[in-house]
Short mmCIF file of C-alpha atoms and ligand atoms in Angstrom, two decimals:
data_model
loop_
_atom_site.label_atom_id
_atom_site.label_comp_id
_atom_site.label_asym_id
_atom_site.label_seq_id
_atom_site.Cartn_x
_atom_site.Cartn_y
_atom_site.Cartn_z
CA UNK A 27 10.95 4.30 23.14
CA UNK A 28 8.11 3.91 20.62
CA UNK A 29 5.86 0.92 21.17
CA UNK A 30 4.81 -0.64 17.88
CA UNK A 31 1.98 -2.96 16.93
CA UNK A 32 2.13 -4.59 13.49
CA UNK A 33 -0.98 -5.66 11.60
CA UNK A 34 0.22 -8.06 8.93
CA UNK A 35 3.43 -9.11 10.72
CA UNK A 36 3.94 -12.31 8.68
CA UNK A 37 3.82 -10.58 5.29
CA UNK A 38 6.66 -8.89 3.40
CA UNK A 39 6.24 -5.43 5.00
CA UNK A 40 5.60 -6.99 8.43
CA UNK A 41 8.85 -8.97 8.31
CA UNK A 42 10.83 -5.96 7.08
CA UNK A 43 9.31 -3.88 9.91
CA UNK A 44 10.58 -6.45 12.41
CA UNK A 45 14.00 -6.22 10.77
CA UNK A 46 13.98 -2.43 11.23
CA UNK A 47 13.00 -2.86 14.90
CA UNK A 48 15.77 -5.44 15.47
CA UNK A 49 18.27 -2.77 14.33
CA UNK A 50 16.88 -0.14 16.73
CA UNK A 51 16.33 -1.84 20.10
CA UNK A 52 16.89 1.40 22.06
CA UNK A 53 14.23 3.27 20.11
CA UNK A 54 11.58 0.79 19.05
CA UNK A 55 9.78 -2.02 20.84
CA UNK A 56 7.26 -4.48 19.38
CA UNK A 57 4.22 -4.77 21.67
CA UNK A 58 1.68 -6.36 19.33
CA UNK A 59 1.59 -8.66 16.32
CA UNK A 60 -1.35 -9.73 14.17
CA UNK A 61 -1.83 -11.39 10.85
CA UNK A 62 -4.43 -13.00 8.61
CA UNK A 63 -4.05 -16.74 9.25
CA UNK A 64 -0.37 -17.78 9.54
CA UNK A 65 -0.49 -18.52 13.28
CA UNK A 66 2.76 -20.55 13.35
CA UNK A 67 4.90 -17.66 12.08
CA UNK A 68 2.93 -15.27 14.30
CA UNK A 69 3.64 -17.28 17.46
CA UNK A 70 7.33 -17.64 16.53
CA UNK A 71 7.57 -13.84 16.09
CA UNK A 72 5.74 -13.29 19.40
CA UNK A 73 8.20 -15.60 21.16
CA UNK A 74 11.25 -13.83 19.65
CA UNK A 75 10.06 -10.35 20.65
CA UNK A 76 8.37 -11.33 23.93
CA UNK A 77 5.01 -10.03 22.71
CA UNK A 78 1.80 -10.55 24.68
CA UNK A 79 -0.72 -8.93 22.33
CA UNK A 80 -1.33 -11.23 19.37
CA UNK A 81 -4.19 -11.40 16.92
CA UNK A 82 -5.44 -13.43 13.96
CA UNK A 83 -8.19 -12.52 11.53
CA UNK A 84 -8.89 -16.13 10.65
CA UNK A 85 -8.01 -18.57 13.45
CA UNK A 86 -7.22 -22.21 12.62
CA UNK A 87 -9.95 -24.75 13.44
CA UNK A 88 -8.08 -26.32 16.35
CA UNK A 89 -8.67 -23.99 19.37
CA UNK A 90 -6.01 -21.27 19.08
CA UNK A 91 -7.63 -18.75 21.40
CA UNK A 92 -5.65 -19.75 24.49
CA UNK A 93 -2.48 -18.57 22.70
CA UNK A 94 -3.95 -15.77 20.61
CA UNK A 95 -6.19 -13.39 22.56
CA UNK A 96 -7.51 -11.24 19.67
CA UNK A 97 -9.50 -12.94 16.91
CA UNK A 98 -11.31 -11.64 13.83
CA UNK A 99 -11.41 -8.10 12.45
CA UNK A 100 -13.23 -6.98 15.61
CA UNK A 101 -10.44 -8.52 17.71
CA UNK A 102 -7.86 -6.52 15.76
CA UNK A 103 -9.93 -3.35 16.30
CA UNK A 104 -9.79 -3.92 20.07
CA UNK A 105 -6.10 -4.83 19.99
CA UNK A 106 -4.92 -1.63 18.26
CA UNK A 107 -6.64 0.47 20.95
CA UNK A 108 -4.66 -1.05 23.86
CA UNK A 109 -2.98 1.53 26.10
CA UNK A 110 0.57 0.20 25.59
CA UNK A 111 0.48 0.84 21.80
CA UNK A 112 1.92 4.09 20.36
CA UNK A 113 2.25 3.29 16.65
CA UNK A 114 0.20 0.88 14.55
CA UNK A 115 1.84 -0.39 11.36
CA UNK A 116 -0.96 -1.32 8.96
CA UNK A 117 0.40 -3.87 6.50
CA UNK A 118 -2.46 -6.33 6.07
CA UNK A 119 -3.29 -7.03 2.44
CA UNK A 120 -6.37 -5.25 1.12
CA UNK A 121 -9.37 -3.28 2.30
CA UNK A 122 -9.88 -5.71 5.20
CA UNK A 123 -7.45 -3.40 7.04
CA UNK A 124 -9.95 -0.51 6.92
CA UNK A 125 -11.77 -1.11 10.22
CA UNK A 126 -8.63 -1.73 12.33
CA UNK A 127 -7.06 1.40 10.79
CA UNK A 128 -10.08 3.49 11.79
CA UNK A 129 -10.06 1.93 15.28
CA UNK A 130 -6.39 2.87 15.73
CA UNK A 131 -6.99 6.46 14.57
CA UNK A 132 -10.07 6.79 16.81
CA UNK A 133 -7.87 5.85 19.78
CA UNK A 134 -5.41 8.61 18.79
CA UNK A 135 -2.64 6.20 17.75
CA UNK A 136 -0.10 7.10 15.10
CA UNK A 137 -0.77 4.95 12.03
CA UNK A 138 2.09 4.02 9.70
CA UNK A 139 0.21 2.89 6.62
CA UNK A 140 1.51 0.38 4.10
CA UNK A 141 -1.91 -0.88 2.99
CA UNK A 142 -2.80 1.66 0.27
CA UNK A 143 -6.14 -0.14 -0.32
CA UNK A 144 -7.42 1.49 2.88
CA UNK A 145 -7.06 4.98 1.40
CA UNK A 146 -8.32 3.91 -2.02
CA UNK A 147 -11.44 2.31 -0.57
CA UNK A 148 -12.25 4.99 1.99
CA UNK A 149 -9.78 7.88 1.78
CA UNK A 150 -12.23 10.64 2.71
CA UNK A 151 -13.44 8.75 5.81
CA UNK A 152 -9.92 7.82 6.94
CA UNK A 153 -8.48 11.34 6.53
CA UNK A 154 -11.46 12.84 8.36
CA UNK A 155 -11.05 10.44 11.32
CA UNK A 156 -7.28 11.08 11.41
CA UNK A 157 -7.93 14.81 11.68
CA UNK A 158 -10.83 14.52 14.11
CA UNK A 159 -8.89 12.39 16.62
CA UNK A 160 -5.59 14.21 16.04
CA UNK A 161 -4.02 10.89 15.07
CA UNK A 162 -1.08 11.18 12.62
CA UNK A 163 -1.18 9.07 9.46
CA UNK A 164 2.28 8.47 7.98
CA UNK A 165 2.87 6.70 4.66
CA UNK A 166 5.06 3.61 4.37
CA UNK A 167 4.45 3.27 0.64
CA UNK A 168 7.86 4.24 -0.80
CA UNK A 169 6.58 6.85 -3.29
CA UNK A 170 4.44 8.52 -0.65
CA UNK A 171 7.23 8.46 1.89
CA UNK A 172 9.39 10.13 -0.76
CA UNK A 173 6.68 12.69 -1.52
CA UNK A 174 6.16 13.38 2.20
CA UNK A 175 9.90 14.01 2.62
CA UNK A 176 10.15 16.17 -0.53
CA UNK A 177 7.16 18.26 0.54
CA UNK A 178 9.04 19.35 3.65
CA UNK A 179 11.07 21.61 1.33
CA UNK A 180 8.17 24.07 0.96
CA UNK A 181 4.67 24.89 2.09
CA UNK A 182 1.87 22.52 1.21
CA UNK A 183 -0.10 25.28 -0.51
CA UNK A 184 2.91 25.91 -2.77
CA UNK A 185 2.94 22.37 -4.18
CA UNK A 186 2.02 22.52 -7.88
CA UNK A 187 2.45 18.90 -8.91
CA UNK A 188 3.42 15.52 -7.56
CA UNK A 189 5.08 12.94 -9.79
CA UNK A 190 5.01 9.32 -8.67
CA UNK A 191 7.45 7.04 -10.39
CA UNK A 192 6.76 3.46 -11.47
CA UNK A 193 9.20 0.77 -12.50
CA UNK A 194 6.82 -0.31 -15.28
CA UNK A 195 6.94 -3.87 -13.94
CA UNK A 196 8.23 -6.96 -15.74
CA UNK A 197 6.22 -6.38 -18.95
CA UNK A 198 7.41 -2.88 -19.82
CA UNK A 199 8.93 -4.10 -23.08
CA UNK A 200 6.94 -7.32 -23.69
CA UNK A 201 5.04 -7.41 -27.03
CA UNK A 202 1.42 -6.45 -26.34
CA UNK A 203 -0.01 -9.32 -28.44
CA UNK A 204 1.53 -11.83 -26.01
CA UNK A 205 -0.14 -10.38 -22.88
CA UNK A 206 -2.90 -13.04 -22.88
CA UNK A 207 -0.22 -15.70 -22.36
CA UNK A 208 1.38 -14.10 -19.28
CA UNK A 209 1.79 -16.71 -16.54
CA UNK A 210 1.53 -16.21 -12.77
CA UNK A 211 5.23 -16.97 -12.45
CA UNK A 212 6.14 -14.29 -15.00
CA UNK A 213 3.92 -11.72 -13.26
CA UNK A 214 5.62 -12.43 -9.94
CA UNK A 215 9.10 -11.52 -11.27
CA UNK A 216 9.42 -7.89 -10.25
CA UNK A 217 12.57 -6.25 -11.67
CA UNK A 218 13.49 -4.12 -8.62
CA UNK A 219 11.39 -4.66 -5.51
CA UNK A 220 10.90 -7.70 -3.31
CA UNK A 221 7.22 -7.62 -2.30
CA UNK A 222 4.15 -9.75 -1.61
CA UNK A 223 2.26 -11.49 -4.44
CA UNK A 224 -0.72 -9.11 -4.64
CA UNK A 225 1.32 -5.91 -4.95
CA UNK A 226 3.72 -7.59 -7.39
CA UNK A 227 0.84 -8.42 -9.74
CA UNK A 228 -0.52 -4.88 -9.19
CA UNK A 229 2.89 -3.55 -10.26
CA UNK A 230 2.80 -5.66 -13.43
CA UNK A 231 -0.65 -4.28 -14.40
CA UNK A 232 0.30 -0.87 -12.98
CA UNK A 233 -2.92 -0.89 -10.97
CA UNK A 234 -0.49 -0.37 -8.10
CA UNK A 235 0.40 3.07 -9.46
CA UNK A 236 -3.28 3.85 -10.05
CA UNK A 237 -4.03 2.99 -6.42
CA UNK A 238 -1.07 5.14 -5.39
CA UNK A 239 -2.40 8.13 -7.34
CA UNK A 240 -5.64 7.90 -5.32
CA UNK A 241 -3.68 7.30 -2.11
CA UNK A 242 -1.61 10.45 -2.81
CA UNK A 243 -4.68 12.55 -3.50
CA UNK A 244 -6.02 11.78 -0.04
CA UNK A 245 -2.73 11.86 1.90
CA UNK A 246 -1.63 15.22 0.51
CA UNK A 247 -4.99 16.83 -0.30
CA UNK A 248 -4.14 17.19 -4.00
CA UNK A 249 -6.43 17.48 -7.01
CA UNK A 250 -6.33 14.52 -9.38
CA UNK A 251 -4.76 16.60 -12.16
CA UNK A 252 -1.86 17.49 -9.83
CA UNK A 253 -0.76 13.84 -9.52
CA UNK A 254 1.18 12.37 -12.43
CA UNK A 255 2.97 9.11 -13.13
CA UNK A 256 6.27 8.56 -14.95
CA UNK A 257 7.94 5.25 -15.70
CA UNK A 258 11.40 5.20 -14.19
CA UNK A 259 12.76 1.71 -14.60
CA UNK A 260 15.69 2.09 -12.16
CA UNK A 261 13.38 2.68 -9.11
CA UNK A 262 15.83 5.17 -7.56
CA UNK A 263 13.76 8.38 -7.66
CA UNK A 264 10.56 7.53 -5.76
CA UNK A 265 8.68 10.81 -5.99
CA UNK A 266 9.19 14.34 -7.30
CA UNK A 267 7.43 17.39 -5.91
CA UNK A 268 7.18 20.46 -8.12
CA UNK A 269 6.52 23.74 -6.32
CA UNK A 270 4.73 26.74 -7.84
CA UNK A 271 8.04 28.44 -8.72
CA UNK A 272 9.02 25.44 -10.87
CA UNK A 273 11.59 24.03 -8.45
CA UNK A 274 11.43 20.22 -8.31
CA UNK A 275 12.50 18.32 -5.19
CA UNK A 276 12.94 14.57 -5.46
CA UNK A 277 13.59 11.76 -2.99
CA UNK A 278 16.18 9.20 -4.06
CA UNK A 279 17.29 5.95 -2.45
CA UNK A 280 17.90 2.33 -3.29
CA UNK A 281 14.66 0.33 -3.61
CA UNK A 282 14.54 -1.07 -0.06
CA UNK A 283 11.28 -0.86 1.91
CA UNK A 284 13.12 -0.79 5.22
CA UNK A 285 13.99 2.89 4.66
CA UNK A 286 10.38 4.19 4.34
CA UNK A 287 9.36 1.88 7.21
CA UNK A 288 12.12 3.26 9.43
CA UNK A 289 11.31 6.84 8.42
CA UNK A 290 7.64 6.40 9.38
CA UNK A 291 8.48 4.71 12.69
CA UNK A 292 11.04 7.31 13.77
CA UNK A 293 9.60 10.46 12.16
CA UNK A 294 10.82 13.20 12.48
CA UNK A 295 14.10 11.61 13.64
CA UNK A 296 16.63 10.07 11.27
CA UNK A 297 19.24 7.51 12.30
CA UNK A 298 21.91 5.48 10.51
CA UNK A 299 20.98 1.80 10.62
CA UNK A 300 23.63 0.79 8.06
CA UNK A 301 21.21 0.06 5.24
CA UNK A 302 22.92 -0.14 1.82
CA UNK A 303 23.69 3.35 0.42
CA UNK A 304 22.85 4.77 -2.99
CA UNK A 305 25.90 5.29 -5.21
CA UNK A 306 24.70 7.15 -8.28
CA UNK A 307 27.94 6.45 -10.14
CA UNK A 308 27.03 2.74 -9.96
CA UNK A 309 23.50 3.40 -11.25
CA UNK A 310 24.87 5.44 -14.17
CA UNK A 311 21.67 6.84 -15.59
CA UNK A 312 18.14 7.67 -14.55
CA UNK A 313 15.47 7.53 -17.26
CA UNK A 314 11.86 8.75 -17.32
CA UNK A 315 9.02 8.15 -19.77
CA UNK A 316 5.25 8.51 -19.97
CA UNK A 317 3.33 5.23 -19.48
CA UNK A 318 1.60 3.80 -22.57
CA UNK A 319 -2.17 3.58 -21.84
CA UNK A 320 -2.60 0.53 -24.10
CA UNK A 321 -0.04 -1.40 -22.06
CA UNK A 322 -1.47 -0.37 -18.69
CA UNK A 323 -5.30 -0.17 -18.90
CA UNK A 324 -5.56 -0.56 -15.10
CA UNK A 325 -3.80 2.78 -14.62
CA UNK A 326 -6.43 4.44 -16.82
CA UNK A 327 -9.24 2.72 -14.89
CA UNK A 328 -7.84 4.05 -11.62
CA UNK A 329 -7.74 7.63 -12.96
CA UNK A 330 -11.30 7.15 -14.23
CA UNK A 331 -12.48 5.88 -10.81
CA UNK A 332 -10.78 8.84 -9.12
CA UNK A 333 -12.43 11.29 -11.55
CA UNK A 334 -15.89 9.81 -10.83
CA UNK A 335 -15.17 9.70 -7.09
CA UNK A 336 -17.63 8.66 -4.36
CA UNK A 337 -17.68 4.87 -4.01
CA UNK A 338 -16.16 4.23 -7.48
CA UNK A 339 -12.56 3.92 -6.17
CA UNK A 340 -13.91 1.48 -3.53
CA UNK A 341 -15.31 -0.69 -6.34
CA UNK A 342 -12.11 -0.36 -8.39
CA UNK A 343 -10.13 -1.63 -5.42
CA UNK A 344 -12.48 -4.47 -4.43
CA UNK A 345 -12.78 -5.69 -8.03
CA UNK A 346 -9.01 -5.62 -8.39
CA UNK A 347 -8.53 -7.62 -5.18
CA UNK A 348 -10.94 -10.29 -6.44
CA UNK A 349 -9.40 -10.33 -9.94
CA UNK A 350 -5.79 -10.57 -8.73
CA UNK A 351 -6.70 -13.46 -6.42
CA UNK A 352 -8.42 -15.23 -9.34
CA UNK A 353 -5.33 -14.67 -11.53
CA UNK A 354 -2.97 -15.97 -8.81
CA UNK A 355 -5.16 -19.07 -8.48
CA UNK A 356 -4.96 -19.64 -12.23
CA UNK A 357 -8.67 -19.01 -12.80
CA UNK A 358 -8.38 -16.02 -15.16
CA UNK A 359 -5.82 -14.59 -17.59
CA UNK A 360 -3.61 -11.60 -16.82
CA UNK A 361 -5.56 -9.46 -19.29
CA UNK A 362 -8.85 -10.38 -17.59
CA UNK A 363 -7.84 -8.40 -14.48
CA UNK A 364 -8.51 -5.06 -16.20
CA UNK A 365 -11.64 -6.48 -17.86
CA UNK A 366 -13.12 -7.59 -14.51
CA UNK A 367 -12.37 -4.23 -12.90
CA UNK A 368 -13.93 -2.38 -15.82
CA UNK A 369 -16.99 -4.62 -15.70
CA UNK A 370 -17.57 -3.89 -12.00
CA UNK A 371 -17.07 -0.15 -12.54
CA UNK A 372 -19.53 -0.11 -15.46
CA UNK A 373 -22.18 -1.85 -13.35
CA UNK A 374 -21.68 0.38 -10.30
CA UNK A 375 -23.88 3.36 -9.40
CA UNK A 376 -21.56 5.46 -7.22
CA UNK A 377 -22.75 7.06 -3.99
CA UNK A 378 -21.03 9.60 -1.72
CA UNK A 379 -18.15 7.91 0.14
CA UNK A 380 -19.58 7.61 3.66
CA UNK A 381 -18.35 4.64 5.70
CA UNK A 382 -21.67 2.89 5.25
CA UNK A 383 -21.69 3.35 1.47
CA UNK A 384 -18.06 2.29 1.22
CA UNK A 385 -18.70 -0.97 3.11
CA UNK A 386 -21.75 -1.66 0.92
CA UNK A 387 -19.94 -0.90 -2.34
CA UNK A 388 -16.98 -3.07 -1.34
CA UNK A 389 -19.28 -6.02 -0.57
CA UNK A 390 -21.34 -5.41 -3.71
CA UNK A 391 -18.29 -5.57 -6.02
CA UNK A 392 -16.91 -8.71 -4.38
CA UNK A 393 -20.29 -10.47 -4.64
CA UNK A 394 -20.74 -9.39 -8.27
CA UNK A 395 -17.40 -10.81 -9.40
CA UNK A 396 -17.16 -13.93 -7.29
CA UNK A 397 -20.44 -15.15 -8.71
CA UNK A 398 -18.80 -15.22 -12.13
CA UNK A 399 -17.70 -18.47 -13.65
CA UNK A 400 -13.96 -18.90 -14.14
CA UNK A 401 -12.89 -18.18 -17.72
MG1 MG B 517 4.66 2.05 -3.82
#
């Protein structure tokens, strides 16, 4: 029996994790639940699963602490270290998940990571702590789960290239001159995946794939030039690993996050939980193309941040979090997201990515952009 704590239990990944656990009652048990501020859903989940450990980053004003013992980021850091926890699912939105992730790794817990922002903001620090405390870090991100599985076909030192696929989002074929008019509602219509609002907008700008390139670099210890992106609009092939002999191993499945979640929670076991199966004859064809840089400037910015290194990816990520929130609130245009990220990167003087520098750079970028007037 693996005892699981979920950070971000009320979000899309959190709810799908609970669905996976419901299907596997003999193997998985929920022992902890935490979220940002949705305490009603949190308490309902805690009641359903009989969970004692609950946490909220931002408690409601009316005294919640009698029902919710762990409060604030520091509360979550204490919660993940409790003795009854084996695996911590990190699915909180954004770099706010960094400290609880480090706390879990420092306590030797297995971390199943959905929040890619943690590795983008502080990949070097996180991978070092994972190694130092012998705490496994398993990806939940579907492309990285696919890459992790495909890499088992050979030795890590024999990996030549990793290809991450991207759906291209809802604007893959939209005329470029109409991008300024993109509405929030249009950006939230993802063609294949059912996800939270932030990652859906990131998929539309393809910043999501840029963040995933950086995430992959850290997770698999690859050079930037070894990680490539192809648009694959069917979202069936999630990652392809090319070995030095030219053999390419891919991972294919229907776009359903419950599979990578289940794989991370049970690794290295596999079980049949009756998820829908891939039937290639129903898909018909699989297509691949190179992304157009003019259509996806955020992808280029992410590669640029990764090339510069140090705290530049931290700033890329923080600026993107601020910009996507502003877009979702109707304060800026879709095309301003890339502009805001570029502006923060241009103003930033990168430093080596120590934890202290990362925290400073993250705060610096958020302060810089939130002081701006809405456009
Ligand atoms: Mg992904």
